[in-house]
mmCIF file of C-alpha atoms and ligand atoms in Angstrom:
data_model
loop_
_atom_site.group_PDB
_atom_site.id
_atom_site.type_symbol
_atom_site.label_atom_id
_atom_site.label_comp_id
_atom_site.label_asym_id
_atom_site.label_seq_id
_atom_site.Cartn_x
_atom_site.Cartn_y
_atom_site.Cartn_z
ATOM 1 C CA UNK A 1 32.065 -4.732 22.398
ATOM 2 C CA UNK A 2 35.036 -4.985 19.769
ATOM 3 C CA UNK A 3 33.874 -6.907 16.707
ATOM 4 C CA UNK A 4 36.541 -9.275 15.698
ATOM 5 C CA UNK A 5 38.827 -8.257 12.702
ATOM 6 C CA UNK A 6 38.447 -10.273 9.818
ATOM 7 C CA UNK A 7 41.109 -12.785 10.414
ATOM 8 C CA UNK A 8 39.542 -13.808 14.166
ATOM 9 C CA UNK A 9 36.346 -14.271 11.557
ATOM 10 C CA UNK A 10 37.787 -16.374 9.341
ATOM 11 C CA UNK A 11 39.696 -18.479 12.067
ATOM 12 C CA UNK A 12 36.047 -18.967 14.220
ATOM 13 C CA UNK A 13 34.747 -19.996 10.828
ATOM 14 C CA UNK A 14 37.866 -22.431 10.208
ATOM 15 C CA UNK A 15 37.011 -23.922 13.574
ATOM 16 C CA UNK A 16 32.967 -23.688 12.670
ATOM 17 C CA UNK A 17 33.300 -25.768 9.869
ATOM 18 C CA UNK A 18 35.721 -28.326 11.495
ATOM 19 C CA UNK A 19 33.154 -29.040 14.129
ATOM 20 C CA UNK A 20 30.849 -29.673 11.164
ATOM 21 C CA UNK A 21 33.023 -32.016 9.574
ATOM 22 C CA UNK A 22 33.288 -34.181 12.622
ATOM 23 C CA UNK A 23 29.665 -34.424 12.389
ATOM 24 C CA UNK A 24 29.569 -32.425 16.421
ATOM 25 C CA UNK A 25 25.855 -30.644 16.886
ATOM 26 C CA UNK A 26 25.597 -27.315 16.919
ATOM 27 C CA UNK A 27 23.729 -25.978 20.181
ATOM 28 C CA UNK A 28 22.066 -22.610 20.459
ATOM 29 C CA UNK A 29 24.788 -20.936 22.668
ATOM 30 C CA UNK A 30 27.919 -22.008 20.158
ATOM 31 C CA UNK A 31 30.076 -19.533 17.791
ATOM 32 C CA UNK A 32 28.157 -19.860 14.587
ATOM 33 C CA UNK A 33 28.932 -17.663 10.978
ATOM 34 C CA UNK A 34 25.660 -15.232 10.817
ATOM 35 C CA UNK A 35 24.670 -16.860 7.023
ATOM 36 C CA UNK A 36 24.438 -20.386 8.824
ATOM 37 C CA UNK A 37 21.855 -18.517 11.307
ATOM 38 C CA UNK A 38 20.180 -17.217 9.284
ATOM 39 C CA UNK A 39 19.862 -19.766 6.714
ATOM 40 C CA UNK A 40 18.452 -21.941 10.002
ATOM 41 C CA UNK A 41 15.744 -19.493 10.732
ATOM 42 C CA UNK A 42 14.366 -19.334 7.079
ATOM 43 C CA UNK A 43 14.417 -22.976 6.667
ATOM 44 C CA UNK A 44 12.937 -24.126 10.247
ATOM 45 C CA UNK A 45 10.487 -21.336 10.507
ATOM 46 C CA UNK A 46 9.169 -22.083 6.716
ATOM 47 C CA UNK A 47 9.067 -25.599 8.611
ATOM 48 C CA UNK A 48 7.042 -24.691 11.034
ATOM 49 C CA UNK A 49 4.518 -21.960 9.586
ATOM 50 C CA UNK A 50 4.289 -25.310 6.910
ATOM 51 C CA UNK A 51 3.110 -27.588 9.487
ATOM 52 C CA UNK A 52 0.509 -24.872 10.895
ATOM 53 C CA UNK A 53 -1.245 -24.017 7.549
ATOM 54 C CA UNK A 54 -0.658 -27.507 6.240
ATOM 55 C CA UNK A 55 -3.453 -28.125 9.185
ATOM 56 C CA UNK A 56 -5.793 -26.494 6.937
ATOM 57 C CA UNK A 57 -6.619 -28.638 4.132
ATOM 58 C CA UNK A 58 -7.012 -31.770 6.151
ATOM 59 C CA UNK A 59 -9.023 -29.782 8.766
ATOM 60 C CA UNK A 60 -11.439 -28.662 6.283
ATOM 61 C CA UNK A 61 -12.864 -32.915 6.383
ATOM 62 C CA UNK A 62 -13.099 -33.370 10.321
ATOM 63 C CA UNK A 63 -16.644 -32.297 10.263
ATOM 64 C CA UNK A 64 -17.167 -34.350 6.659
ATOM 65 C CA UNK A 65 -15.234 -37.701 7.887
ATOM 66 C CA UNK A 66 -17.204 -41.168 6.658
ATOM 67 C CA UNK A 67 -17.429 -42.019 10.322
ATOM 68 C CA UNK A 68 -16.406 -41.368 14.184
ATOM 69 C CA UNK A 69 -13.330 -43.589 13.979
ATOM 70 C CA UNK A 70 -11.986 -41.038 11.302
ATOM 71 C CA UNK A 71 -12.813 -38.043 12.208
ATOM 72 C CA UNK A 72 -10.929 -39.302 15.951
ATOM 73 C CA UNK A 73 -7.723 -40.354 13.920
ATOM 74 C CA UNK A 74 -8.131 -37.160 11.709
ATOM 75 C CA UNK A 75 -8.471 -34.716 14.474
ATOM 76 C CA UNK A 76 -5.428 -36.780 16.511
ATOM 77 C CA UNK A 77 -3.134 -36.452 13.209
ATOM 78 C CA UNK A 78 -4.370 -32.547 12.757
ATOM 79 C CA UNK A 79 -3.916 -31.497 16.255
ATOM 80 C CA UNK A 80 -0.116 -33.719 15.744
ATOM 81 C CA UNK A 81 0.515 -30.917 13.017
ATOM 82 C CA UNK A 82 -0.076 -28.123 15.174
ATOM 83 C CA UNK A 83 2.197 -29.362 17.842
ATOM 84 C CA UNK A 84 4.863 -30.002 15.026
ATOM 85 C CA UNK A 85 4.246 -26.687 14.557
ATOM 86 C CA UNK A 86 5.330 -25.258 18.109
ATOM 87 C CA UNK A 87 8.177 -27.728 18.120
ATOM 88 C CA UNK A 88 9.793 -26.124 15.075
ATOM 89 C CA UNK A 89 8.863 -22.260 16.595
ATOM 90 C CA UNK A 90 9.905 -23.084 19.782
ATOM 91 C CA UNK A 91 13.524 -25.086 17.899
ATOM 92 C CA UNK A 92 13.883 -21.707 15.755
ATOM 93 C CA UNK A 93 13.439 -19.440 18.614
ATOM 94 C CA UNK A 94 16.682 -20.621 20.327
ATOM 95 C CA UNK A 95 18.451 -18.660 17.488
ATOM 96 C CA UNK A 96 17.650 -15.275 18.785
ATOM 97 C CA UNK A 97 14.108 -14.565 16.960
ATOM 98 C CA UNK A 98 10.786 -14.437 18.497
ATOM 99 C CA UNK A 99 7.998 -16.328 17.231
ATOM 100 C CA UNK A 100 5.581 -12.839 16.884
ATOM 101 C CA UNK A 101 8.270 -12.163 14.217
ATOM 102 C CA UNK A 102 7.850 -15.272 12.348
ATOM 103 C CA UNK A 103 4.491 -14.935 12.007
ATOM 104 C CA UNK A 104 4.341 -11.623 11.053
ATOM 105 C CA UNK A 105 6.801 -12.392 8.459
ATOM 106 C CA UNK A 106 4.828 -15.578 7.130
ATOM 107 C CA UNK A 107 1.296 -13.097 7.239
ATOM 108 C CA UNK A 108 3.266 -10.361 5.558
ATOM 109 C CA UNK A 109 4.045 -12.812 2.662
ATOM 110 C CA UNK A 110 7.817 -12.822 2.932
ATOM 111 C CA UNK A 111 7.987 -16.007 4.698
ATOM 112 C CA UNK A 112 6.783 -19.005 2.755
ATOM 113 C CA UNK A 113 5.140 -22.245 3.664
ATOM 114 C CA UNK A 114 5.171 -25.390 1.443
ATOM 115 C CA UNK A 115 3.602 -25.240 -2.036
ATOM 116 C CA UNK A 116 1.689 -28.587 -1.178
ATOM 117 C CA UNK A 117 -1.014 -26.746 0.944
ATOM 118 C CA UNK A 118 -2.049 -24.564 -1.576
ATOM 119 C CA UNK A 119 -3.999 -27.410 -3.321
ATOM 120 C CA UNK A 120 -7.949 -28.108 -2.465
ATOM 121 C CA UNK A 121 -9.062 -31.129 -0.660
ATOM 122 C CA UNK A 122 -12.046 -32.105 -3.250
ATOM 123 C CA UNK A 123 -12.897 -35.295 -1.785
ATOM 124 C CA UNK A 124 -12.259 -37.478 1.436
ATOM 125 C CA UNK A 125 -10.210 -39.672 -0.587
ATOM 126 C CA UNK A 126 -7.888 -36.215 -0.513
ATOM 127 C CA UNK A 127 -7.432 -37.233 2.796
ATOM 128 C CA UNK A 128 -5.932 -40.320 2.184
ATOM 129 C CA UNK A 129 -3.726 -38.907 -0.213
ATOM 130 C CA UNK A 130 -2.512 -36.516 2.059
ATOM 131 C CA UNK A 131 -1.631 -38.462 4.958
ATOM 132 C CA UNK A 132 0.112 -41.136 2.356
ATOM 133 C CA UNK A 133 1.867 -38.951 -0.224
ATOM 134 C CA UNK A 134 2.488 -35.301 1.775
ATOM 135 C CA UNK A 135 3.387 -36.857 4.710
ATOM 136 C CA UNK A 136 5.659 -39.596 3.247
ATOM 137 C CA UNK A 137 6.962 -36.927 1.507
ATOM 138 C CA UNK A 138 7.619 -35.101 4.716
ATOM 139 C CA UNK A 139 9.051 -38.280 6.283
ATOM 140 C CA UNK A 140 11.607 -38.776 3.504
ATOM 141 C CA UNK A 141 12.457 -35.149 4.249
ATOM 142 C CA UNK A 142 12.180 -35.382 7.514
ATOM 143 C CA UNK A 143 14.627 -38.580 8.622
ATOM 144 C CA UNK A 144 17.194 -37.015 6.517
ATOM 145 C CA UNK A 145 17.014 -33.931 9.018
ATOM 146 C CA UNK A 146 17.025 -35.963 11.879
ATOM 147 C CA UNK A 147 20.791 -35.357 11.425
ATOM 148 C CA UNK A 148 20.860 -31.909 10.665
ATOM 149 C CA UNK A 149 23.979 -30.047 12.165
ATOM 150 C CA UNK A 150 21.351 -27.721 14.443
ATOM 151 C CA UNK A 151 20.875 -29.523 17.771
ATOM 152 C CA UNK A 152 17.400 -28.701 18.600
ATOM 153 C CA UNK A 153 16.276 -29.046 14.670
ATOM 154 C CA UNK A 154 17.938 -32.679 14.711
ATOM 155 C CA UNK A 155 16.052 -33.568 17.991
ATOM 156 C CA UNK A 156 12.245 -31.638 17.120
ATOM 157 C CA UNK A 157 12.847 -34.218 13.874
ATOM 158 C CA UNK A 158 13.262 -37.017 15.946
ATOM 159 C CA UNK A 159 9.951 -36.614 17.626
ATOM 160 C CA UNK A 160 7.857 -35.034 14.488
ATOM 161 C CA UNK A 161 8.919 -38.567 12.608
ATOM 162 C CA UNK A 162 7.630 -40.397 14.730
ATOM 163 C CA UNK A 163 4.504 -39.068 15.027
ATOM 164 C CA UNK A 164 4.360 -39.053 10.988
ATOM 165 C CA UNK A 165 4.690 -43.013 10.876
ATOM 166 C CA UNK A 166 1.276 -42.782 12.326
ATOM 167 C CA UNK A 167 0.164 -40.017 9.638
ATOM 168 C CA UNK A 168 1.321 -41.930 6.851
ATOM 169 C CA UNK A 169 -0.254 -45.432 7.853
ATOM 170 C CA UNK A 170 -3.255 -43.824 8.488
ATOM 171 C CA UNK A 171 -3.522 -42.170 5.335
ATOM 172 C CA UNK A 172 -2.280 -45.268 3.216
ATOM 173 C CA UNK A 173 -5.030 -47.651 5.148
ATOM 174 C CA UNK A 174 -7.765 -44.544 3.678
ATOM 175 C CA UNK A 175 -6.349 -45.467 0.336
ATOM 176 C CA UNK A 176 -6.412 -48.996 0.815
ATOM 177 C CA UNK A 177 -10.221 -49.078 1.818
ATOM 178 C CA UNK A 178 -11.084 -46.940 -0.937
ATOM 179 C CA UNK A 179 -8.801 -48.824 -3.604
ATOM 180 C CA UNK A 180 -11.091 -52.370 -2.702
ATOM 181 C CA UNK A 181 -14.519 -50.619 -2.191
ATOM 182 C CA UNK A 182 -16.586 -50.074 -5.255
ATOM 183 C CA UNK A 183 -15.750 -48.569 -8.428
ATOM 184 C CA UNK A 184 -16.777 -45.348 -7.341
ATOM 185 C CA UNK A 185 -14.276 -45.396 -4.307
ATOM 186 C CA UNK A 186 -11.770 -46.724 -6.537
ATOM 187 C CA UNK A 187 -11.976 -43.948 -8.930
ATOM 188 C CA UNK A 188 -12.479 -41.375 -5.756
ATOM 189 C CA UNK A 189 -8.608 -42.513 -5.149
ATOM 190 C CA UNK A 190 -7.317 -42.290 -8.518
ATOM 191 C CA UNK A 191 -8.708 -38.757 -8.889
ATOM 192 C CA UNK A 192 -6.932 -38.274 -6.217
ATOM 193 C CA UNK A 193 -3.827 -39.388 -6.846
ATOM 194 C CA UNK A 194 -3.693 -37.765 -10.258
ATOM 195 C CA UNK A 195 -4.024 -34.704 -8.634
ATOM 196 C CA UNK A 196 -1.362 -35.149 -5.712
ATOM 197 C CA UNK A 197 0.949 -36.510 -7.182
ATOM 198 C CA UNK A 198 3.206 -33.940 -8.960
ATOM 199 C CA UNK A 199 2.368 -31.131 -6.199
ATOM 200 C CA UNK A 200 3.943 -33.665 -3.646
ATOM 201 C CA UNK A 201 7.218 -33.874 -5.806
ATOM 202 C CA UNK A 202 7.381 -30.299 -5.696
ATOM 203 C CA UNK A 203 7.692 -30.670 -1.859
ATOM 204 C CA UNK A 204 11.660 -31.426 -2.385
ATOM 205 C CA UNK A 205 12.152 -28.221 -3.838
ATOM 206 C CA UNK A 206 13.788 -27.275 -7.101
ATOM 207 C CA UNK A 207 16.607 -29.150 -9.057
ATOM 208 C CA UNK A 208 19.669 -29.419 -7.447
ATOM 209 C CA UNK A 209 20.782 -27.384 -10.010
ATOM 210 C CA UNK A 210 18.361 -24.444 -9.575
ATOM 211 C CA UNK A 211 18.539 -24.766 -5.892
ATOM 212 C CA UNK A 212 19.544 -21.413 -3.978
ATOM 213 C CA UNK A 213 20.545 -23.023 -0.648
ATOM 214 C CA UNK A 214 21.355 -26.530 -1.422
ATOM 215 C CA UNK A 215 25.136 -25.638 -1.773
ATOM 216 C CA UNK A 216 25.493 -24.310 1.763
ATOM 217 C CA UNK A 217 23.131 -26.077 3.862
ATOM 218 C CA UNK A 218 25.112 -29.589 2.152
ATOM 219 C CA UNK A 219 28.465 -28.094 2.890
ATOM 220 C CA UNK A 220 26.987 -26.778 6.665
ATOM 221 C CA UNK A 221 25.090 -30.227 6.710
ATOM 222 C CA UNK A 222 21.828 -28.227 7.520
ATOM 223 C CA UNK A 223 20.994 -30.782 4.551
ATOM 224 C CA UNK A 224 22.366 -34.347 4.619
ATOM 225 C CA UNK A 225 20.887 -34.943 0.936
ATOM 226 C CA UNK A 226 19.634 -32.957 -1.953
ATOM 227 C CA UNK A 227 16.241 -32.141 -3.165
ATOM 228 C CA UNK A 228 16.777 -34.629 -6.139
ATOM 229 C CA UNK A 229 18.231 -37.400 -3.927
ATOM 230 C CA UNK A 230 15.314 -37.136 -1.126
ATOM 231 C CA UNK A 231 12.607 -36.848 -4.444
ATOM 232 C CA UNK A 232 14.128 -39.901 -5.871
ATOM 233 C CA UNK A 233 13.906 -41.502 -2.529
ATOM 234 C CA UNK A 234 10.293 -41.020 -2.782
ATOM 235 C CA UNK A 235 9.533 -41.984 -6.179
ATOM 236 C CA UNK A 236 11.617 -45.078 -5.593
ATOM 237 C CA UNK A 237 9.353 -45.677 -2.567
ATOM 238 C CA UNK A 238 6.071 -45.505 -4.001
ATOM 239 C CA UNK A 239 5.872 -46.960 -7.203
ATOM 240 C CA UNK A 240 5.271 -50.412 -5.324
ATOM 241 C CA UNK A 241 2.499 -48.692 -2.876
ATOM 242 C CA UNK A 242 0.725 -47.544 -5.687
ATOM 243 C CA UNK A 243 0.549 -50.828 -7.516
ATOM 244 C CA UNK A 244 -0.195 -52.791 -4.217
ATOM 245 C CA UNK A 245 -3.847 -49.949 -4.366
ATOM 246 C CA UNK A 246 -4.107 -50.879 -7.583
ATOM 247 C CA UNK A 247 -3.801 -47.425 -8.806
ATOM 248 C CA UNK A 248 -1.474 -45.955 -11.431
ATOM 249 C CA UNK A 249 0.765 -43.223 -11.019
ATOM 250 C CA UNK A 250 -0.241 -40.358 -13.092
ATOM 251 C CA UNK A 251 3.430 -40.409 -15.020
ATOM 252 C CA UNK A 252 4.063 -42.197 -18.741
ATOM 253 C CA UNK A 253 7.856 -41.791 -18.278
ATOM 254 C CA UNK A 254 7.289 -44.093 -15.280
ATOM 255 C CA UNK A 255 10.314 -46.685 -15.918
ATOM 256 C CA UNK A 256 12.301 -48.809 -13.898
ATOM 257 C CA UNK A 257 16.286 -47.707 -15.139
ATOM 258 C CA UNK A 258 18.567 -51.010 -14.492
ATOM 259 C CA UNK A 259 21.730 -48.571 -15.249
ATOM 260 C CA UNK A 260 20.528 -46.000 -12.603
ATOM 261 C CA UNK A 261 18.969 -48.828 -9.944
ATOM 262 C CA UNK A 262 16.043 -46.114 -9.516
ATOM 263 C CA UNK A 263 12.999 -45.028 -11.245
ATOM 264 C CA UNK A 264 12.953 -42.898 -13.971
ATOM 265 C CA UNK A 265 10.301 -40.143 -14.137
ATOM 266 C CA UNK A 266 9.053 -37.098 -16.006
ATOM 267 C CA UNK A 267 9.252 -33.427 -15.715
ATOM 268 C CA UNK A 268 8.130 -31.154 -12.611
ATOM 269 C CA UNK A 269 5.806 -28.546 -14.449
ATOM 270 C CA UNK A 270 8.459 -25.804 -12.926
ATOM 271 C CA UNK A 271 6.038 -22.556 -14.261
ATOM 272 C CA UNK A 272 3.066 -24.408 -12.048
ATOM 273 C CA UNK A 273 5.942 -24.811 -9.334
ATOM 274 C CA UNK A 274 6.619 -20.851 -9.680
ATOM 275 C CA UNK A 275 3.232 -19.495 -9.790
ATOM 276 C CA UNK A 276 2.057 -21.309 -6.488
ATOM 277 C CA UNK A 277 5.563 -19.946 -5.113
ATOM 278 C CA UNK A 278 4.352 -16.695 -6.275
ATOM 279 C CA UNK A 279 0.684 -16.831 -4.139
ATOM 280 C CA UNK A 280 -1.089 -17.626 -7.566
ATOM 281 C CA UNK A 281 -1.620 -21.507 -6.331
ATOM 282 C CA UNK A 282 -5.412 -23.014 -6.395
ATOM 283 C CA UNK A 283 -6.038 -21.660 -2.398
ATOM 284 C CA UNK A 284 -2.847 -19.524 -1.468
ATOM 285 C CA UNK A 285 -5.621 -16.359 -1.228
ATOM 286 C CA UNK A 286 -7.871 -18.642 1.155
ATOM 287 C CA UNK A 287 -5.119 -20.529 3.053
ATOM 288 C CA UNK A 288 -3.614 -17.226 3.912
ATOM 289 C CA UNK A 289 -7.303 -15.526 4.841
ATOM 290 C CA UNK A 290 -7.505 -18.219 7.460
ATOM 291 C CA UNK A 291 -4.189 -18.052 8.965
ATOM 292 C CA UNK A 292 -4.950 -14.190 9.273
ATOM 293 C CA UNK A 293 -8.419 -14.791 10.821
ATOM 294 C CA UNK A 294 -7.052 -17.126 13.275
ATOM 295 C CA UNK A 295 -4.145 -14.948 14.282
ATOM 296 C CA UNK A 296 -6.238 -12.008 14.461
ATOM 297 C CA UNK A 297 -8.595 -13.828 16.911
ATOM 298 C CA UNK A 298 -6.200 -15.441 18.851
ATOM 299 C CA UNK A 299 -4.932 -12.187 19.791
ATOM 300 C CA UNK A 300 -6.450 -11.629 22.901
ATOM 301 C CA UNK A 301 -5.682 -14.775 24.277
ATOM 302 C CA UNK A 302 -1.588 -14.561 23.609
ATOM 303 C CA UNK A 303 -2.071 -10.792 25.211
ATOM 304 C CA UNK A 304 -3.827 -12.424 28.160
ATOM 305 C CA UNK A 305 -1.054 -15.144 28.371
ATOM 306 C CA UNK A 306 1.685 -13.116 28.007
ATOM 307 C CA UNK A 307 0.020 -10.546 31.114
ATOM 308 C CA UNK A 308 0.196 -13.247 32.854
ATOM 309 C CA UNK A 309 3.150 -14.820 32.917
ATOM 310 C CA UNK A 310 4.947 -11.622 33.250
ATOM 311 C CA UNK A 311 2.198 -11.375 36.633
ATOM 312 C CA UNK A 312 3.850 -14.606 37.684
ATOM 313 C CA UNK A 313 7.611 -13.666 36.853
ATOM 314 C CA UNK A 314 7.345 -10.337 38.468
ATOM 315 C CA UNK A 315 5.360 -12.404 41.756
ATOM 316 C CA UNK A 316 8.064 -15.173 41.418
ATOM 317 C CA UNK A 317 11.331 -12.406 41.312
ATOM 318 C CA UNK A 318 10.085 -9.894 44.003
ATOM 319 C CA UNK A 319 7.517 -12.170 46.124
ATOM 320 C CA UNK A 320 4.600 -9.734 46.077
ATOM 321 C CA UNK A 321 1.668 -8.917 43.646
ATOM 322 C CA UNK A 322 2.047 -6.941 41.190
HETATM 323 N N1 3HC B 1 7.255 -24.976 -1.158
HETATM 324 C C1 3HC B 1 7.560 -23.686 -0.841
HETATM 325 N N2 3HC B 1 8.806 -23.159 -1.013
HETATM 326 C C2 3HC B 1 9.753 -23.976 -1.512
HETATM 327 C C3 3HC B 1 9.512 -25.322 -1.842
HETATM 328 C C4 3HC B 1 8.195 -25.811 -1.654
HETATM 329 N N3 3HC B 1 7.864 -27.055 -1.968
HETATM 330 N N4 3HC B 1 10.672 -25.873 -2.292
HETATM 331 C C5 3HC B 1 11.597 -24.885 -2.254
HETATM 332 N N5 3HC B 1 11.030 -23.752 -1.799
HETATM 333 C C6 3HC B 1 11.679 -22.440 -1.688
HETATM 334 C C7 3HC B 1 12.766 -22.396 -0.631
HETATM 335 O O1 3HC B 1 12.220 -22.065 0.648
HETATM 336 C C8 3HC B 1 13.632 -21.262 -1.190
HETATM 337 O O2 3HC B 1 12.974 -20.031 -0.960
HETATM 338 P P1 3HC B 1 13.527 -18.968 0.132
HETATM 339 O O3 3HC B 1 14.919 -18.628 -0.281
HETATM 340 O O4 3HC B 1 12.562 -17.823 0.042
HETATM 341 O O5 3HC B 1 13.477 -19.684 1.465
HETATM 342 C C9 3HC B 1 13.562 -21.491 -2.698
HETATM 343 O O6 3HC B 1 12.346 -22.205 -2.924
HETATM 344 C C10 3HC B 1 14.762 -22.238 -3.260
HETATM 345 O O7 3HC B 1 14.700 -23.580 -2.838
HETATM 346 P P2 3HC B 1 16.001 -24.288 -2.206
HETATM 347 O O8 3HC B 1 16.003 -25.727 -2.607
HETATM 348 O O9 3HC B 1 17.213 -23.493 -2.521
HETATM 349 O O10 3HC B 1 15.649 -24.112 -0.659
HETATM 350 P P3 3HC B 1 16.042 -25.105 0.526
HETATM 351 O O11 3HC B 1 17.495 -25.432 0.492
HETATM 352 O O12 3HC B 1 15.478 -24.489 1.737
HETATM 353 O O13 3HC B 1 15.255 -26.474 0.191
HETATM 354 C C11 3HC B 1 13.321 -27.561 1.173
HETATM 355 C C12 3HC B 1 13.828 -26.473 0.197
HETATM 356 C C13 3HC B 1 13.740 -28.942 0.618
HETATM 357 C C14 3HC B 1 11.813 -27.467 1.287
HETATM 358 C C15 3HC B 1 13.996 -27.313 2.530
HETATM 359 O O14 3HC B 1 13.701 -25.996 2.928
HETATM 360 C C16 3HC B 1 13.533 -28.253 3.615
HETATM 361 O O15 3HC B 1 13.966 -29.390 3.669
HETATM 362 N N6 3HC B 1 12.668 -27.751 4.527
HETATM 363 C C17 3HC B 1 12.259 -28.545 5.666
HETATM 364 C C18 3HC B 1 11.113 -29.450 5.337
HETATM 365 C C19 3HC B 1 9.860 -28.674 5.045
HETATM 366 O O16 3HC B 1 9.795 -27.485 5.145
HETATM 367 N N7 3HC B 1 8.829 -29.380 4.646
HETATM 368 C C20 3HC B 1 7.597 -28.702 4.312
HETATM 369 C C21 3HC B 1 6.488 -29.652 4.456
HETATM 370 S S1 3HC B 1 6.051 -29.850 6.155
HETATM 371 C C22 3HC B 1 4.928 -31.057 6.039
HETATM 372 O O17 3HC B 1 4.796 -31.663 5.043
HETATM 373 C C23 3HC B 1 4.115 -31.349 7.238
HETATM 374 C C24 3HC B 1 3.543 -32.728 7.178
HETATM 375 O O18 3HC B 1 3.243 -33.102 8.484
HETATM 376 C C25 3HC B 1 2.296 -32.768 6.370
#
C-alpha cells in the first residue's frame, strides 16, 4: 500500500487537529498522526497497569479490616480497581495493541504505574487515607479526562468516576471515625496523613515545566489541564477536609494567597519523586514480585480461555467441532 507523501501527511494532520479544535471525539477507526497513538497507549495503559497494582496496597488489609462491614466495602472498592483496570486495557486495546503486550511491557519495567503504590500501608488508618487522598487525587485527574479527545478513554472515565465517588466517601468516613475515636485513632490518622500526603501530590506528575508530554497531549487535548492546575485543584480541595478531621496537613508553607485565590504550598521533594520513578520507592521490588506471581499463575487460566474461545469461534464459523 503507497504511504502518503509528506504533504497528504501534513494535510491529514491539518484536518486531525481541526477535528480537535472543534472539540469532535476521536474513535478507534479515524485518521490519527502515529505520536498521538502512541502517546494514547503509554498514557492509558500506565492507567490501567496503575489501577491493577494500585489493588495491592489496599488488598494487603481485607483480611486485617476492624470489622465485616469493612472488609465488604474494602473488597467491593478493590475488586472496583480491578475492573477499572480491564476498562482502561480493553479502551487501549482499540488502538491496535494487545493487552499480553502491555503487560509484558509493565513486568519488563518499561511501562510504569503510578508512584503512589509504591508506598506501604502501615496501618488501617492507611486505608482511609487511600481511599480519601489517592483516590480524590485520581478523581481530580480523572473528571478532567472525562473529556479527553480519545472516545473510548473519555467514556471508560465516565464510568471509573463514578465508581470513585464511592471510593473516596468511603475512605473519608474511615478518616472521620478515626479523627473522633480516641487519641490513639486520632494519631493513627495523622500518621497517616503525614505520610500520604506529598506521595499523593506526586500523582499529578512533574511541573508543568518539567513535563515531557504535557505540551502535546494539551495541544491534542489528550489533557484538558496541566499537572499543576489538576494538583492545585486538589490542594485547594482539601485543606477544608482536613480541618473538618481535625488533622493538619503535613505542609508549613500551607497559606491561603488572596492575589492567587488558591492555596499556596511547598516543594515536591522531586529526588524522592525520581528515585520511586526509578524502582528505588519503599515497595516497587515487592509490588512488582506480586504482579509477576499473579501473572505467572494466572497463566494457565488465560491459555485455557483463550483455547476456548478460539473452540467456540472455529464451532461458530464452520458449524462443527473442532
Ligand atoms: N507516577 C508514575 N509516573 C509518572 C507520574 C507518577 N505519579 N507522574 C508522571 N509520571 C511519568 C509519566 O508517565 C512520564 O513518563 P513516560 O514518558 O515514561 O510515560 C513522565 O513521568 C513525565 O511526566 P509527564 O507529566 O510528561 O507525563 P504525562 O503527560 O503522561 O502526565 C499523568 C502524567 C498526569 C500521570 C498522566 O499520565 C495522567 O493523567 N495519567 C492518567 C491518570 C493516571 O494514570 N493516574 C494514575 C493513578 S490511577 C489511580 O489512582 C487509581 C485509583 O483508583 C486509586
Amino acid at each position: 500500500m503507497a504511504t502518503p507523501s509528506n504533504v497528504a501527511i501534513a494535510e491529514l494532520e491539518e484536518a486531525f487537529q481541526q477535528r480537535i479544535d472543534r472539540e469532535e471525539k476521536i474513535e478507534p477507526k479515524d485518521w490519527m498522526p502515529d505520536a498521538y497513538r502512541q502517546n494514547l497507549i503509554r498514557q492509558m495503559s500506565q492507567h490501567a497497569h496503575s489501577e491493577v497494582v494500585g489493588q495491592l496496597p489496599e488488598g494487603e488489609w481485607i483480611t486485617r479490616a476492624p470489622t465485616l462491614r469493612r472488609k465488604a466495602i474494602l473488597l467491593a472498592k478493590v475488586q472496583d480497581e480491578a475492573g477499572h483496570g480491564l476498562y482502561l486495557y480493553s479502551a487501549t486495546e482499540t488502538l491496535g495493541v494487545s493487552r499480553e503486550e502491555l503487560t509484558e511491557q509493565l513486568l519488563a519495567g518499561s511501562a510504569k504505574y503510578a508512584s503512589i503504590f509504591n508506598y506501604p500501608t502501615l496501618t488501617w488508618a492507611d486505608v482511609g487515607a487511600i481511599g480519601w487522598l489517592v483516590d480524590g487525587a485520581a478523581i481530580v485527574n480523572q473528571i478532567s479526562l472525562c473529556r479527553t479527545s480519545y472516545g473510548p478513554y473519555a467514556r471508560a472515565m465516565v464510568r471509573i468516576c463514578k465508581e470513585e465517588s464511592f471510593h473516596v466517601r468511603q475512605g473519608y468516613e474511615i478518616m472521620t471515625v478515626l479523627a473522633r475515636g480516641s487519641a490513639e485513632q486520632r494519631a493513627m490518622a495523622q500518621d497517616a496523613l503525614d505520610r500520604w500526603w506529598w506521595p499523593t501530590l506526586m500523582m499529578f506528575g512533574p511541573h508543568d515545566t518539567d513535563s515531557a508530554h504535557s505540551g502535546r497531549s494539551m495541544r491534542w487535548k489528550i489533557k484538558r489541564q496541566s499537572n499543576d492546575e489538576l494538583r492545585q485543584k486538589f490542594v485547594d480541595q482539601s485543606v477544608a477536609q482536613a480541618e473538618f478531621l481535625g488533622l493538619a496537613i503535613p505542609d508549613k508553607a500551607l497559606k491561603w494567597n488572596d492575589t492567587r485565590n488558591h492555596f499556596d504550598f511547598g516543594e515536591i521533594d522531586w529526588d524522592e519523586f525520581r528515585a520511586v520513578l526509578d524502582g528505588e520507592g519503599p515497595c516497587n521490588h515487592e509490588r512488582m514480585e506480586a504482579r509477576r506471581k499473579a501473572d505467572e499463575e494466572a497463566r494457565w487460566i488465560r491459555g485455557a480461555t483463550l483455547a476456548y474461545a478460539e473452540k467456540e469461534r472455529v464451532r461458530s464459523s464452520t458449524g462443527t467441532e473442532s
